[in-house]
Coordinates of C-alpha atoms in Angstrom, one line a residue:
X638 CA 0.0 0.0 0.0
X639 CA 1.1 3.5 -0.2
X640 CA 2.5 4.0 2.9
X641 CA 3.3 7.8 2.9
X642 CA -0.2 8.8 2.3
X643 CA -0.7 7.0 6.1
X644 CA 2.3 9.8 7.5
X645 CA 0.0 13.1 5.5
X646 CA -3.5 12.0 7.3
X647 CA -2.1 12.2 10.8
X648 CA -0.5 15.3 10.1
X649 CA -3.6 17.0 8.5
X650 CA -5.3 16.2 12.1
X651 CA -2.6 18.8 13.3
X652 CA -2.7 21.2 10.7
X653 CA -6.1 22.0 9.3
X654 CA -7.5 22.7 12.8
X655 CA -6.1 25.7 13.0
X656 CA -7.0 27.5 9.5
X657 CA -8.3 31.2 9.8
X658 CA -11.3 32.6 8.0
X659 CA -9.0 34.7 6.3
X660 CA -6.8 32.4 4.6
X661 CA -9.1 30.2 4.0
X662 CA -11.0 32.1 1.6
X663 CA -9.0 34.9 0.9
X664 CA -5.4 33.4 0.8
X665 CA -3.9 35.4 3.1
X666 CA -0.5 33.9 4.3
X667 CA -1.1 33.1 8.5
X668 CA -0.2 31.3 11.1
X669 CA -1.7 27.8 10.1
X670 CA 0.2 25.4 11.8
X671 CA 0.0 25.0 16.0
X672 CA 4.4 25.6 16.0
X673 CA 4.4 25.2 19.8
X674 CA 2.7 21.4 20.0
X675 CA 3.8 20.2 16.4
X676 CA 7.1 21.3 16.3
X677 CA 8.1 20.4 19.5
X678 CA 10.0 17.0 18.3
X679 CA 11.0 15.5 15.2
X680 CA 8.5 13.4 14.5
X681 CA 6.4 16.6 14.5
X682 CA 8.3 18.1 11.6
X683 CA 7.6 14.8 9.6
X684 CA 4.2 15.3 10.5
X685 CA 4.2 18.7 9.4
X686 CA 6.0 18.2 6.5
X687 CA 3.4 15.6 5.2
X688 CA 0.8 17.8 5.5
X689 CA 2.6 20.6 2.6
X690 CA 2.1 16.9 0.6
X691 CA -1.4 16.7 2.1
X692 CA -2.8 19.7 0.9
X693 CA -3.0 18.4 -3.1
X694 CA -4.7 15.3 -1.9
X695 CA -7.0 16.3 1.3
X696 CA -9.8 18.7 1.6
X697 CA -10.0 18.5 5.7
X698 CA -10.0 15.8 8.1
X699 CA -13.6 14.8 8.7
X700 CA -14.1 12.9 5.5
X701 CA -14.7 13.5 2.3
X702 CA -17.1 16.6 2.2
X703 CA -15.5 18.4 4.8
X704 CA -13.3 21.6 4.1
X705 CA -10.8 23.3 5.7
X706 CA -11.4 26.2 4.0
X707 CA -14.6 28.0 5.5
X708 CA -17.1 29.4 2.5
X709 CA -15.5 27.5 -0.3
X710 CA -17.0 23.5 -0.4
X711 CA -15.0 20.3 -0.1
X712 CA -16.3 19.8 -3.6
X713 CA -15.1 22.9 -5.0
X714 CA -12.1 23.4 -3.5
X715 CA -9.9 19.9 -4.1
X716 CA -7.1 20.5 -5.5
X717 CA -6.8 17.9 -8.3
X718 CA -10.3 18.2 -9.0
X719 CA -9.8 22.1 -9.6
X720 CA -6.8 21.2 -12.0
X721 CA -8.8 19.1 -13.9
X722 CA -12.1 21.5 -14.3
X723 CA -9.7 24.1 -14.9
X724 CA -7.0 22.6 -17.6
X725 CA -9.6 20.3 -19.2
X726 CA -13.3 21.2 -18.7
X727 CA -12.8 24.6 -20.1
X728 CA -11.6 22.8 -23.2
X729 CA -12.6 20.7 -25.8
X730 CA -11.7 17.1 -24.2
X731 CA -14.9 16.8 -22.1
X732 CA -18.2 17.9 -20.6
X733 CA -19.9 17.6 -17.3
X734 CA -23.4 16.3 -17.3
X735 CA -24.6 18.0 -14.3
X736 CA -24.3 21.5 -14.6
X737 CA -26.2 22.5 -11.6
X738 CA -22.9 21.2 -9.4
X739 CA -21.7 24.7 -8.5
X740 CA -19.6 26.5 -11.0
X741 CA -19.0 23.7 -14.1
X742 CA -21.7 24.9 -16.1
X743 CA -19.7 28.2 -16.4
X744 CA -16.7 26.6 -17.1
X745 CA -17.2 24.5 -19.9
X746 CA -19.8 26.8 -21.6
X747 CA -16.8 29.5 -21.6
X748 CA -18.8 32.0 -19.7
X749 CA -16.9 32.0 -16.3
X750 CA -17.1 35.1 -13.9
X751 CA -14.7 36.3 -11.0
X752 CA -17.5 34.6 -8.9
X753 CA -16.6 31.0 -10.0
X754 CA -16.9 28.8 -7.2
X755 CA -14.0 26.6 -8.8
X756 CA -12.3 29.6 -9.5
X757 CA -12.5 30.5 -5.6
X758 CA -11.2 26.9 -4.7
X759 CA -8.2 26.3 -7.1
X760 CA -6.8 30.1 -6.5
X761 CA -7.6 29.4 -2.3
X762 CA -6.7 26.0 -2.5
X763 CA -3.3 26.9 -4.3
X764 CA -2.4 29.9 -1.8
X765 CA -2.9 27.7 0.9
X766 CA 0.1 25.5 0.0
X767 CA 2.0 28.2 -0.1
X768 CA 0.7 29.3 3.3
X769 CA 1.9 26.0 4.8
X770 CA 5.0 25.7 3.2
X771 CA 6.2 29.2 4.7
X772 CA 5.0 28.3 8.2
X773 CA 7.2 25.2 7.8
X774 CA 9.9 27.0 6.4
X775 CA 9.6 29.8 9.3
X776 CA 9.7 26.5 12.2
X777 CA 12.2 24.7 10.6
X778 CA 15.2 27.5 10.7
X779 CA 18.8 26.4 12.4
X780 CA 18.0 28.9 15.3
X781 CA 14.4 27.3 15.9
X782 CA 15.7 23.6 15.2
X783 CA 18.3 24.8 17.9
X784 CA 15.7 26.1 20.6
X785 CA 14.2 22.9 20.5
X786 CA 16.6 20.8 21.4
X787 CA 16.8 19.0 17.9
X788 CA 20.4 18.6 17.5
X789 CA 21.1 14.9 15.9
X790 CA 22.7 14.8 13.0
X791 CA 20.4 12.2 10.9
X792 CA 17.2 14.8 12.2
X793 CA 18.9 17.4 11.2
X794 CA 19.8 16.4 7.7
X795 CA 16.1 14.9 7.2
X796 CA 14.7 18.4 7.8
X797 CA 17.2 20.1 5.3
X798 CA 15.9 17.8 2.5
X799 CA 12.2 18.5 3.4
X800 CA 12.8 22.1 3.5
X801 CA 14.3 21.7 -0.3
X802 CA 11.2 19.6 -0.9
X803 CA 8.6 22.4 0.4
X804 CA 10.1 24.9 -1.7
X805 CA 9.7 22.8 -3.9
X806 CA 5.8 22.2 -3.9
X807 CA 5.7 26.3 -3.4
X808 CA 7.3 26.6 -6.1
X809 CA 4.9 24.5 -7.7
X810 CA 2.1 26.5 -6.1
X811 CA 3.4 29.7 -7.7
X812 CA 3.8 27.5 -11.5
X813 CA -0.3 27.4 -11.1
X814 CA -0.9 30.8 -10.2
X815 CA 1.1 32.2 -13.1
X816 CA -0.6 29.6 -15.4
X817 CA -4.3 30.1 -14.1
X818 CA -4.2 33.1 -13.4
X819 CA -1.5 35.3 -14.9
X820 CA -0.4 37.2 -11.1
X821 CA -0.6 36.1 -7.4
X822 CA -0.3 37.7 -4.0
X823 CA 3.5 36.9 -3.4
X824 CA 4.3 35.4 0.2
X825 CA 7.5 34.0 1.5
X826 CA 8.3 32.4 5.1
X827 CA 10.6 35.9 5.7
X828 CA 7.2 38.4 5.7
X829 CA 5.2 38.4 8.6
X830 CA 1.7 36.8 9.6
X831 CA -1.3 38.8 8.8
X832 CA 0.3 40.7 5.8
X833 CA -1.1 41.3 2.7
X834 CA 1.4 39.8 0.1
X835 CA 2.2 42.3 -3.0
X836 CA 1.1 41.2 -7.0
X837 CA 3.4 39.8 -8.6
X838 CA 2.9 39.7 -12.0
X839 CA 3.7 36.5 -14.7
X840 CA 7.5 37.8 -15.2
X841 CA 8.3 38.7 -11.3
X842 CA 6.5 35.1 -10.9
X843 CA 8.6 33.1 -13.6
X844 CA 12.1 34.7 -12.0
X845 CA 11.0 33.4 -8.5
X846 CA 10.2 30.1 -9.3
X847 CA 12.8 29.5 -11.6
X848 CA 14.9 31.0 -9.0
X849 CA 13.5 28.8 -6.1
X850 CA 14.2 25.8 -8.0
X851 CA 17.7 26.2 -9.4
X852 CA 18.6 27.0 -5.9
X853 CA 17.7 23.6 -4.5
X854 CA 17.6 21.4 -7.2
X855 CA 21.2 20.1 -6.5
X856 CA 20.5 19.2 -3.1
X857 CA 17.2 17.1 -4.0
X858 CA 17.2 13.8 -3.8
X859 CA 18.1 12.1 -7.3
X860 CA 15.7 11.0 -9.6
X861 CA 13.2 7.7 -8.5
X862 CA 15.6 7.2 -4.9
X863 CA 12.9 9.3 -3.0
X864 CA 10.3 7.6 -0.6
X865 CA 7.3 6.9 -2.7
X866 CA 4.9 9.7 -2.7
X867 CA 7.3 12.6 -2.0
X868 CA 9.0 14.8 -5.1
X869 CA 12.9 14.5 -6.4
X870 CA 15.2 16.6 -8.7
X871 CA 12.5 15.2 -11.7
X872 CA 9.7 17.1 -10.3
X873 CA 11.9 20.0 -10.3
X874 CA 12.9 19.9 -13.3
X875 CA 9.9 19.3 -14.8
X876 CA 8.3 22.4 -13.4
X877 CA 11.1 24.1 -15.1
X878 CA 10.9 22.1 -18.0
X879 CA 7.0 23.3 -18.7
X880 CA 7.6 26.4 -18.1
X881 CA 10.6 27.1 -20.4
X882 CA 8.2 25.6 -23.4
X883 CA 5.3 27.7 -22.4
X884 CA 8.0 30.6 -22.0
X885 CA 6.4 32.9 -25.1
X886 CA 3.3 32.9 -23.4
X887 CA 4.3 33.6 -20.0
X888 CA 7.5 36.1 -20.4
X889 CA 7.4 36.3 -24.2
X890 CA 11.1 34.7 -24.2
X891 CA 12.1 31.7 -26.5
X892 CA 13.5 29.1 -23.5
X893 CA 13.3 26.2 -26.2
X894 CA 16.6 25.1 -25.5
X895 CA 16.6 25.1 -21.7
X896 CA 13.3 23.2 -21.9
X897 CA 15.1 20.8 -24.2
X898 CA 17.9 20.7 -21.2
X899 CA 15.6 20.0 -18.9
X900 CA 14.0 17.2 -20.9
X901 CA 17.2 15.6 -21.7
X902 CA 17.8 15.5 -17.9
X903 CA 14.8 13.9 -17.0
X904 CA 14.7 10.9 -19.3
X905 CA 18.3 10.7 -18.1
X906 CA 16.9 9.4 -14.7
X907 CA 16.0 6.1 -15.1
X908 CA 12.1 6.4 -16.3
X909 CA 10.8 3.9 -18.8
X910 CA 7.5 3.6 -20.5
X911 CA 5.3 1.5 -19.2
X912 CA 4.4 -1.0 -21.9
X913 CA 1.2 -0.9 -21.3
X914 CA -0.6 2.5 -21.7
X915 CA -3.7 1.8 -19.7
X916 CA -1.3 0.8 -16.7
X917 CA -0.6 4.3 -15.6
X918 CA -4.3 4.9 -14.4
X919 CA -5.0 1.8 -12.7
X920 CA -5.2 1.2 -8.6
X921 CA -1.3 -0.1 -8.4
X922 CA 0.0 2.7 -11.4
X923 CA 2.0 4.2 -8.0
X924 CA 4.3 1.2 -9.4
X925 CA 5.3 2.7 -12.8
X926 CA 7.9 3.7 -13.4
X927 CA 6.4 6.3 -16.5
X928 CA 5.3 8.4 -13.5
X929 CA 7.4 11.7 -12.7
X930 CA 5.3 12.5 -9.8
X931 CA 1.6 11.0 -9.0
X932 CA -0.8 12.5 -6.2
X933 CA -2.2 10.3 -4.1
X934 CA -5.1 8.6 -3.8
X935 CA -6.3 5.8 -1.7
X936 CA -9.6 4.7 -1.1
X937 CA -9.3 4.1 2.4
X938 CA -7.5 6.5 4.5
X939 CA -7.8 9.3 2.0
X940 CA -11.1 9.4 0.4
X941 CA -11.8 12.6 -1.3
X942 CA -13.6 13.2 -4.3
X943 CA -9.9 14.4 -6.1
X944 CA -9.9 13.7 -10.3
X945 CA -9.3 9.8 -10.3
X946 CA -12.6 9.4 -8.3
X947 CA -14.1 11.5 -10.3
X948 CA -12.9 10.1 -13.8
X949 CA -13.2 6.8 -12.7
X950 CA -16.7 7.2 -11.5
X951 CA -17.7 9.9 -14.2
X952 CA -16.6 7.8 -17.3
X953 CA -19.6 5.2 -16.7
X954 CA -21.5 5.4 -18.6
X955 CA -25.3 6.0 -18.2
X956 CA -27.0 3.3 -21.0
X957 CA -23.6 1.1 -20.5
X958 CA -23.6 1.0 -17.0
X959 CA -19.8 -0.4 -17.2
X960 CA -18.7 0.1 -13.3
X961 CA -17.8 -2.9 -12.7
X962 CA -15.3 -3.1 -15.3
X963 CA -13.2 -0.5 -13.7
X964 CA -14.1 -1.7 -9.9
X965 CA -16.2 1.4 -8.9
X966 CA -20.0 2.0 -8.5
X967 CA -20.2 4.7 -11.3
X968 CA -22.6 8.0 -11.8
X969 CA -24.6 7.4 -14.6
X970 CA -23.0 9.7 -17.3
X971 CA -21.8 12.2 -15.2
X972 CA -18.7 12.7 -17.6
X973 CA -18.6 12.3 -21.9
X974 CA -16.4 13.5 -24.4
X975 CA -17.0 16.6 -26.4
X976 CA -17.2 15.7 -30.7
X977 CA -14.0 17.3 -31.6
X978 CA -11.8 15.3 -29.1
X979 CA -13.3 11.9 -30.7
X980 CA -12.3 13.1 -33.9
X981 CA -8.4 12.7 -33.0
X982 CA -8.9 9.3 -33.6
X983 CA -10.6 9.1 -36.7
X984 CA -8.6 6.7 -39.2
X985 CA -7.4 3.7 -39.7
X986 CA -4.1 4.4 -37.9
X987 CA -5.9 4.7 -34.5
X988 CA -8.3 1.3 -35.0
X989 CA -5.7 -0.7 -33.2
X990 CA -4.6 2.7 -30.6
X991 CA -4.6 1.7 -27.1
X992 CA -5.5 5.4 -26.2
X993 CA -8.7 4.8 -28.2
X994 CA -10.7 3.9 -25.5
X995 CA -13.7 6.0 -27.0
X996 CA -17.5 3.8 -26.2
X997 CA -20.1 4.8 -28.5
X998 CA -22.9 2.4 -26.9
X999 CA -23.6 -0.9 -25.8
X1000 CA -22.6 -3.8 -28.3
X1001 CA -25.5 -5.6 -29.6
X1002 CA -28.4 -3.0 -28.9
X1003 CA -28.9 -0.9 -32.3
X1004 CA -31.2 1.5 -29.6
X1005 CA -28.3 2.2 -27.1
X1006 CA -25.6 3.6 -29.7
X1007 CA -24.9 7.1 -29.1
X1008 CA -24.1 10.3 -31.0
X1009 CA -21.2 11.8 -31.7
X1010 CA -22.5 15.2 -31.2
X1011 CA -23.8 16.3 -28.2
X1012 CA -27.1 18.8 -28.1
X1013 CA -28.1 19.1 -25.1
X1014 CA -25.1 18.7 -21.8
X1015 CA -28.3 17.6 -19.5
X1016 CA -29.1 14.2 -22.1
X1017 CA -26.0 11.7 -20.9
X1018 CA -26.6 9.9 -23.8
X1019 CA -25.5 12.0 -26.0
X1020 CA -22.1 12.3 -27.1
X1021 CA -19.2 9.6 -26.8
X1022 CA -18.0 8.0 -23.4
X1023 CA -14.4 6.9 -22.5
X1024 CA -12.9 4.3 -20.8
X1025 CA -9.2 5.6 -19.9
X1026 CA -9.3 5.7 -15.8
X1027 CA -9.6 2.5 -13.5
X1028 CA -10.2 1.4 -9.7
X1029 CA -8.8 -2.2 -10.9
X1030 CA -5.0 -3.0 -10.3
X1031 CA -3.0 -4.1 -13.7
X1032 CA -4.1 -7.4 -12.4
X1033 CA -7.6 -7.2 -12.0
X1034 CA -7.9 -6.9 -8.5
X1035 CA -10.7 -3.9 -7.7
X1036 CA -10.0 -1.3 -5.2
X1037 CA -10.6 -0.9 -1.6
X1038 CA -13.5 1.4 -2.4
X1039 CA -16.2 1.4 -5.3
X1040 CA -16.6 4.9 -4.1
X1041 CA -13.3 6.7 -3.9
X1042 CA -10.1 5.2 -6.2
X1043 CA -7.2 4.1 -5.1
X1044 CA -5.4 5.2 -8.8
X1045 CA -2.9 7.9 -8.1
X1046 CA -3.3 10.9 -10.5
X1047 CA -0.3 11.1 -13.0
X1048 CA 0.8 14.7 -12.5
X1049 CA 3.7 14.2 -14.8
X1050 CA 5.0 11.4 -16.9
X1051 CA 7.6 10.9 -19.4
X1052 CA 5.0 10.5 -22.2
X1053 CA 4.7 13.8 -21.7
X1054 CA 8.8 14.8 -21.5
X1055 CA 9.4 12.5 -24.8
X1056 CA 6.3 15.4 -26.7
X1057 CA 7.6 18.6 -24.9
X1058 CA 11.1 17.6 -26.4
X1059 CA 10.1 16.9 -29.6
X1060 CA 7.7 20.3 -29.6
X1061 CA 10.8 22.6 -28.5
X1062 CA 12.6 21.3 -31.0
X1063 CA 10.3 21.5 -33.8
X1064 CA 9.9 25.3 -32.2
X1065 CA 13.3 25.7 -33.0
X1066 CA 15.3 24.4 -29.7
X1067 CA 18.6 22.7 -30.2
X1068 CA 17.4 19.1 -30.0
X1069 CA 17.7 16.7 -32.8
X1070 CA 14.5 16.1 -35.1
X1071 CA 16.0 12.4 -35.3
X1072 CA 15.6 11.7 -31.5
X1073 CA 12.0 13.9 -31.4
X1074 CA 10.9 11.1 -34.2
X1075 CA 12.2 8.6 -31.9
X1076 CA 10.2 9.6 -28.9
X1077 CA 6.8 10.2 -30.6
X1078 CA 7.3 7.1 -32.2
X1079 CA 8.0 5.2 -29.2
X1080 CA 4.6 6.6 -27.8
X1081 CA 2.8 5.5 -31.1
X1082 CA 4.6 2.0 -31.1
X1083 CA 3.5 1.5 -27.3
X1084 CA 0.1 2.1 -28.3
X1085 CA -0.1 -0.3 -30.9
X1086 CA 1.5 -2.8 -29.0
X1087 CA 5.2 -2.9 -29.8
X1088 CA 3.5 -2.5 -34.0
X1089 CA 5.1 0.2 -35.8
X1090 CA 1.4 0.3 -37.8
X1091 CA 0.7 3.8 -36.5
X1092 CA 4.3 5.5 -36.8
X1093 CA 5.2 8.5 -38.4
X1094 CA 8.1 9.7 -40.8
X1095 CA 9.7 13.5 -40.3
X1096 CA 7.3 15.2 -42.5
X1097 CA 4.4 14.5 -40.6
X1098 CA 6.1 16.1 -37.5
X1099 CA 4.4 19.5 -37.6
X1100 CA 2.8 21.8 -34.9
X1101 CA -1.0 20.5 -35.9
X1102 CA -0.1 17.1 -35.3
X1103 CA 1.9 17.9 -32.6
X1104 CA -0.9 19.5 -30.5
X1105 CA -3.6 16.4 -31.4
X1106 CA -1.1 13.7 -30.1
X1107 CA -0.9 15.5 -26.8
X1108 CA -4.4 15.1 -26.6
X1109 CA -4.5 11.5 -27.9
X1110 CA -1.6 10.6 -25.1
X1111 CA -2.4 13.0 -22.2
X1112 CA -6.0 13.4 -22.3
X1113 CA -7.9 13.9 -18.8
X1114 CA -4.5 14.7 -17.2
X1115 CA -4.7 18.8 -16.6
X1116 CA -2.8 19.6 -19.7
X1117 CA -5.4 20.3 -22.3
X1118 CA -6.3 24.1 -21.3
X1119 CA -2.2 25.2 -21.5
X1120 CA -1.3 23.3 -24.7
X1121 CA -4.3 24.7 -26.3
X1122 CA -3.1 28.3 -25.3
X1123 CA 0.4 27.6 -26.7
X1124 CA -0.7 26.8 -30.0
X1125 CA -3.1 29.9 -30.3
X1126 CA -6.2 27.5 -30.1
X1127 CA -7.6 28.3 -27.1
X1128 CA -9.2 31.8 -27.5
X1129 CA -10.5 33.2 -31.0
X1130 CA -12.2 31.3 -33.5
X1131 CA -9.7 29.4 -35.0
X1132 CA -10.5 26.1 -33.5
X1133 CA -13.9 26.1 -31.9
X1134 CA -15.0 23.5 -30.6
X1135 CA -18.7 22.0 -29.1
X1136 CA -20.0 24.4 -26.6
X1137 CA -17.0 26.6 -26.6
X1138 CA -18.4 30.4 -25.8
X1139 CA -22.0 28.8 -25.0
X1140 CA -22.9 27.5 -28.0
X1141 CA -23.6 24.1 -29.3
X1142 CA -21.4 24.3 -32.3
X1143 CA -18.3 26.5 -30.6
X1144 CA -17.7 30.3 -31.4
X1145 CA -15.0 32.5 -30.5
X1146 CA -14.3 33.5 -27.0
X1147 CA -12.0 36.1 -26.5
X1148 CA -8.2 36.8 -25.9
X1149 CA -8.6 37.9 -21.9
X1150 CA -10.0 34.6 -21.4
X1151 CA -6.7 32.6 -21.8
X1152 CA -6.6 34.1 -17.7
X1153 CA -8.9 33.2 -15.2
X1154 CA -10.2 36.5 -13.2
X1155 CA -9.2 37.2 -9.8
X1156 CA -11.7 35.5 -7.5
X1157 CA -14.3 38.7 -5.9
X1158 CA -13.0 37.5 -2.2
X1159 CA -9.3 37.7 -2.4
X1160 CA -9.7 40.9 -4.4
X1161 CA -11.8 42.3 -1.3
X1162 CA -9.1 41.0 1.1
X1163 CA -6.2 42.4 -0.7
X1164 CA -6.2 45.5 -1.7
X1165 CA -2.6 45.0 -3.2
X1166 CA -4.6 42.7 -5.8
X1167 CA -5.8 43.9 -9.5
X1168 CA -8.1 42.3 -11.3
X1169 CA -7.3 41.3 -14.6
X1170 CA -8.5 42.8 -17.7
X1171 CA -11.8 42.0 -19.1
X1172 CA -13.3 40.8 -15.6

């Protein structure tokens, strides 16, 4: 089992009790961590520490609808679940049936306001990470180690690496802002409690992080040595790695060739793909060794309703009613796939593709096959279902729960290095085009099972295809939103696609929109804060 996960829940006991109203809603940076009881001894600091972890799996500690955060709803406010509404609902890989759950309907109609419940969660959900991992940074100095009475050597060095580790996952924090949101409230573990933070715009938020993590990615732990469930120099680098290819839209800097370093780096340390696609979202895929870094997910002892519960149980579909093919109970249609996503697998090329796991109604009955378009988001049998996410184990055994999964979420995996390599070099990096063959391929080959049926040659290797065999490999897995923005498909008209802007057939939405507005709350609470333009 995935031990680790065991270490964050006791600590979350410790930590959430003592959120504010303020931060909570409003993501200003205070005291949340009792210092005097939890850091007392070193097994308090591990405790502590877990719970920086804790925060991207864990909503609070009473189960699964309770929230720490005061005003914004367990539901609303997970943090993989956010990642997932935000990167991939607002796009054109899927559509959520019931659009009275608070804020979806707005989201994947286009038509989102500063108001967004979602909105609220992910940008309060986000600060608070960085909240707790400057209150751990603040109790874990030499002088405070020191007035404790925490001297030993071994303790000592164990609390260096996890303060590399929480800047880390700040770091990380401040990656999202920039993405989602374009500007954050900047806090770091040397401003006081009860401050209000100043903006820091997309540039001032690119130097810090990159900053942050040069500085300690020497002195993480090497690639796949870590205890399972905690980040290494990978994570790091793949941070940096993203954000050097998404560089022209953030700072409006080529960075091709340091995302191309970092790349190189990454599939330098020992990952492999695992030869079965459908592997990496099953109950055991904390095993593969494709997985830069998965959140965690357990049915037991962390039941939350985080993205793989929600795939896993959103994918069934409501004529099929296939749960027990993926080992969980199901909710009747709740999630399908929007007609232009389907389409990436038109052609004889994909017949065979593992990826393909597109249902379009149950075998055998000519009144249960389903359209490809979808005309009304209430009707769940309208539009195509998929079948990518499991609560089965790669050897069929079901998970603890048929409620909440026990499949980790795939943050980062080198599918996704071996396309961002081949991308910045096709954007002009200094990679080879030989190798960036090699590496789609590979992906193509693994999805045909070891059959070189669907590979390509050099001159289909252009930025169209490109962007279509992200979605084909990394569908459902928070990257849709940001890859459409890089290639100038997101806003406009260029690419529309169903229901984009609030129409069945897709229109335009515009430019501003490739931001998410400022929620009303934090904007009220901050006075530092700007709203950004078009909101």
């Amino acid at each position: 089992m995935k031990k680790y996960i065991l270490i964050t829940i006791v600590a979350l006991t410790v930590i959430f009790q003592s959120c504010t109203d303020d931060l909570n809603v409003v993501s200003k940076d205070d005291d949340v961590l009792s210092s005097d009881v939890l850091f007392s001894t070193p097994d308090g600091y591990k405790k502590a520490f877990a719970g920086v972890y804790g925060n991207l799996t864990l909503t609070g500690v009473l189960g699964p609808d309770n929230s720490s955060l005061e005003g914004v709803d367990a539901g609303t406010s997970q943090f993989t679940r956010c990642l997932l509404y935000m990167q991939e609902l607002t796009t054109d890989e899927l559509v959520w049936s019931y659009e009275n759950d608070g804020g979806t309907a707005e989201l994947q109609r286009n038509i989102w306001t500063a108001a967004n419940p979602v909105i609220l969660g992910m940008f309060s959900r986000t600060m608070v990470s960085v909240a707790y991992a400057n209150e751990f940074l603040r109790q874990s100095t030499p002088e405070k180690l020191s007035s404790r009475g925490i001297t030993n050597a071994a303790t000592l060095a164990d609390i260096a690496l996890y303060r590399k580790e929480v800047c880390v996952l700040r770091a990380y924090a401040y990656y999202n802002m920039m993405d989602l949101f374009g500007k954050a409230p900047m806090y770091t573990e040397n401003d006081p409690v009860n401050f209000a933070g100043p903006e820091f715009n997309r540039k001032q938020l690119f130097e810090f992080i990159e900053k942050e993590l040069t500085a300690v990615l020497p002195d993480l732990k090497a690639a796949r040595t870590n205890e399972y469930g905690r980040l290494d120099q990978s994570m790091a680098r793949m941070i940096l790695a993203k954000m050097y290819l998404n560089a022209q839209v953030y700072i409006q800097a080529d960075r091709f060739n340091d995302c191309i370093t970092m790349c190189n780096e990454i599939i330098a340390g020992g990952y492999t793909l695992k030869p079965k696609y459908l592997d990496n979202f099953k109950a055991d895929n904390n095993t593969s060794a494709e997985i830069i870094f998965g959140i965690q997910s357990d049915g037991s002892v962390s039941q939350n309703w985080g993205a793989t519960t929600v795939l896993t149980n959103g994918q069934i579909g409501a004529w099929e009613n296939n749960g027990a093919d993926f080992g969980i109970g199901g909710w009747t249609g709740a999630l399908r796939i929007r007609k232009e996503f389907a389409q990436k697998f038109d052609g004889a090329k994909f017949s065979q593709d593992t990826r393909n796991t597109i249902g379009k109604g149950v075998a055998g009955d000519p009144g249960k096959q389903r359209s490809i378009d979808i005309e009304d988001i209430g009707v769940k049998t309208q539009g195509y279902i998929l079948s990518k996410f499991s609560n089965k184990t790669s050897t069929g055994v079901n998970g603890i729960s048929s409620t909440f999964a026990d499949t980790d979420f795939p943050l980062f995996r080198l599918a996704d290095v071996y396309l961002m390599y081949a991308e910045a070099t096709l954007r002009g990096g200094n990679g080879t085009s030989a190798k960036a063959l090699e590496y789609v391929n590979a992906l193509r080959q693994r999805a045909n099972n070891n059959s070189t049926v669907g590979n390509i040659t050099l001159s289909d290797l252009t930025p169209d295809f490109l962007i279509d065999e992200r979605a084909r490999e990394l569908h459902w897995e928070a990257h849709r939103r940001q890859d459409l923005i890089r290639f100038g498909k997101y806003t406009g008209g260029s690419y529309n696609w169903a229901w984009k802007g609030n129409s069945s057939k897709g229109v335009s939405i515009p430019a501003y929109m490739s931001v998410f507005p400022i929620p009303e709350g934090s904007l009220g609470a901050n006075k530092n804060l700007t709203q950004n333009t078009g909101y």
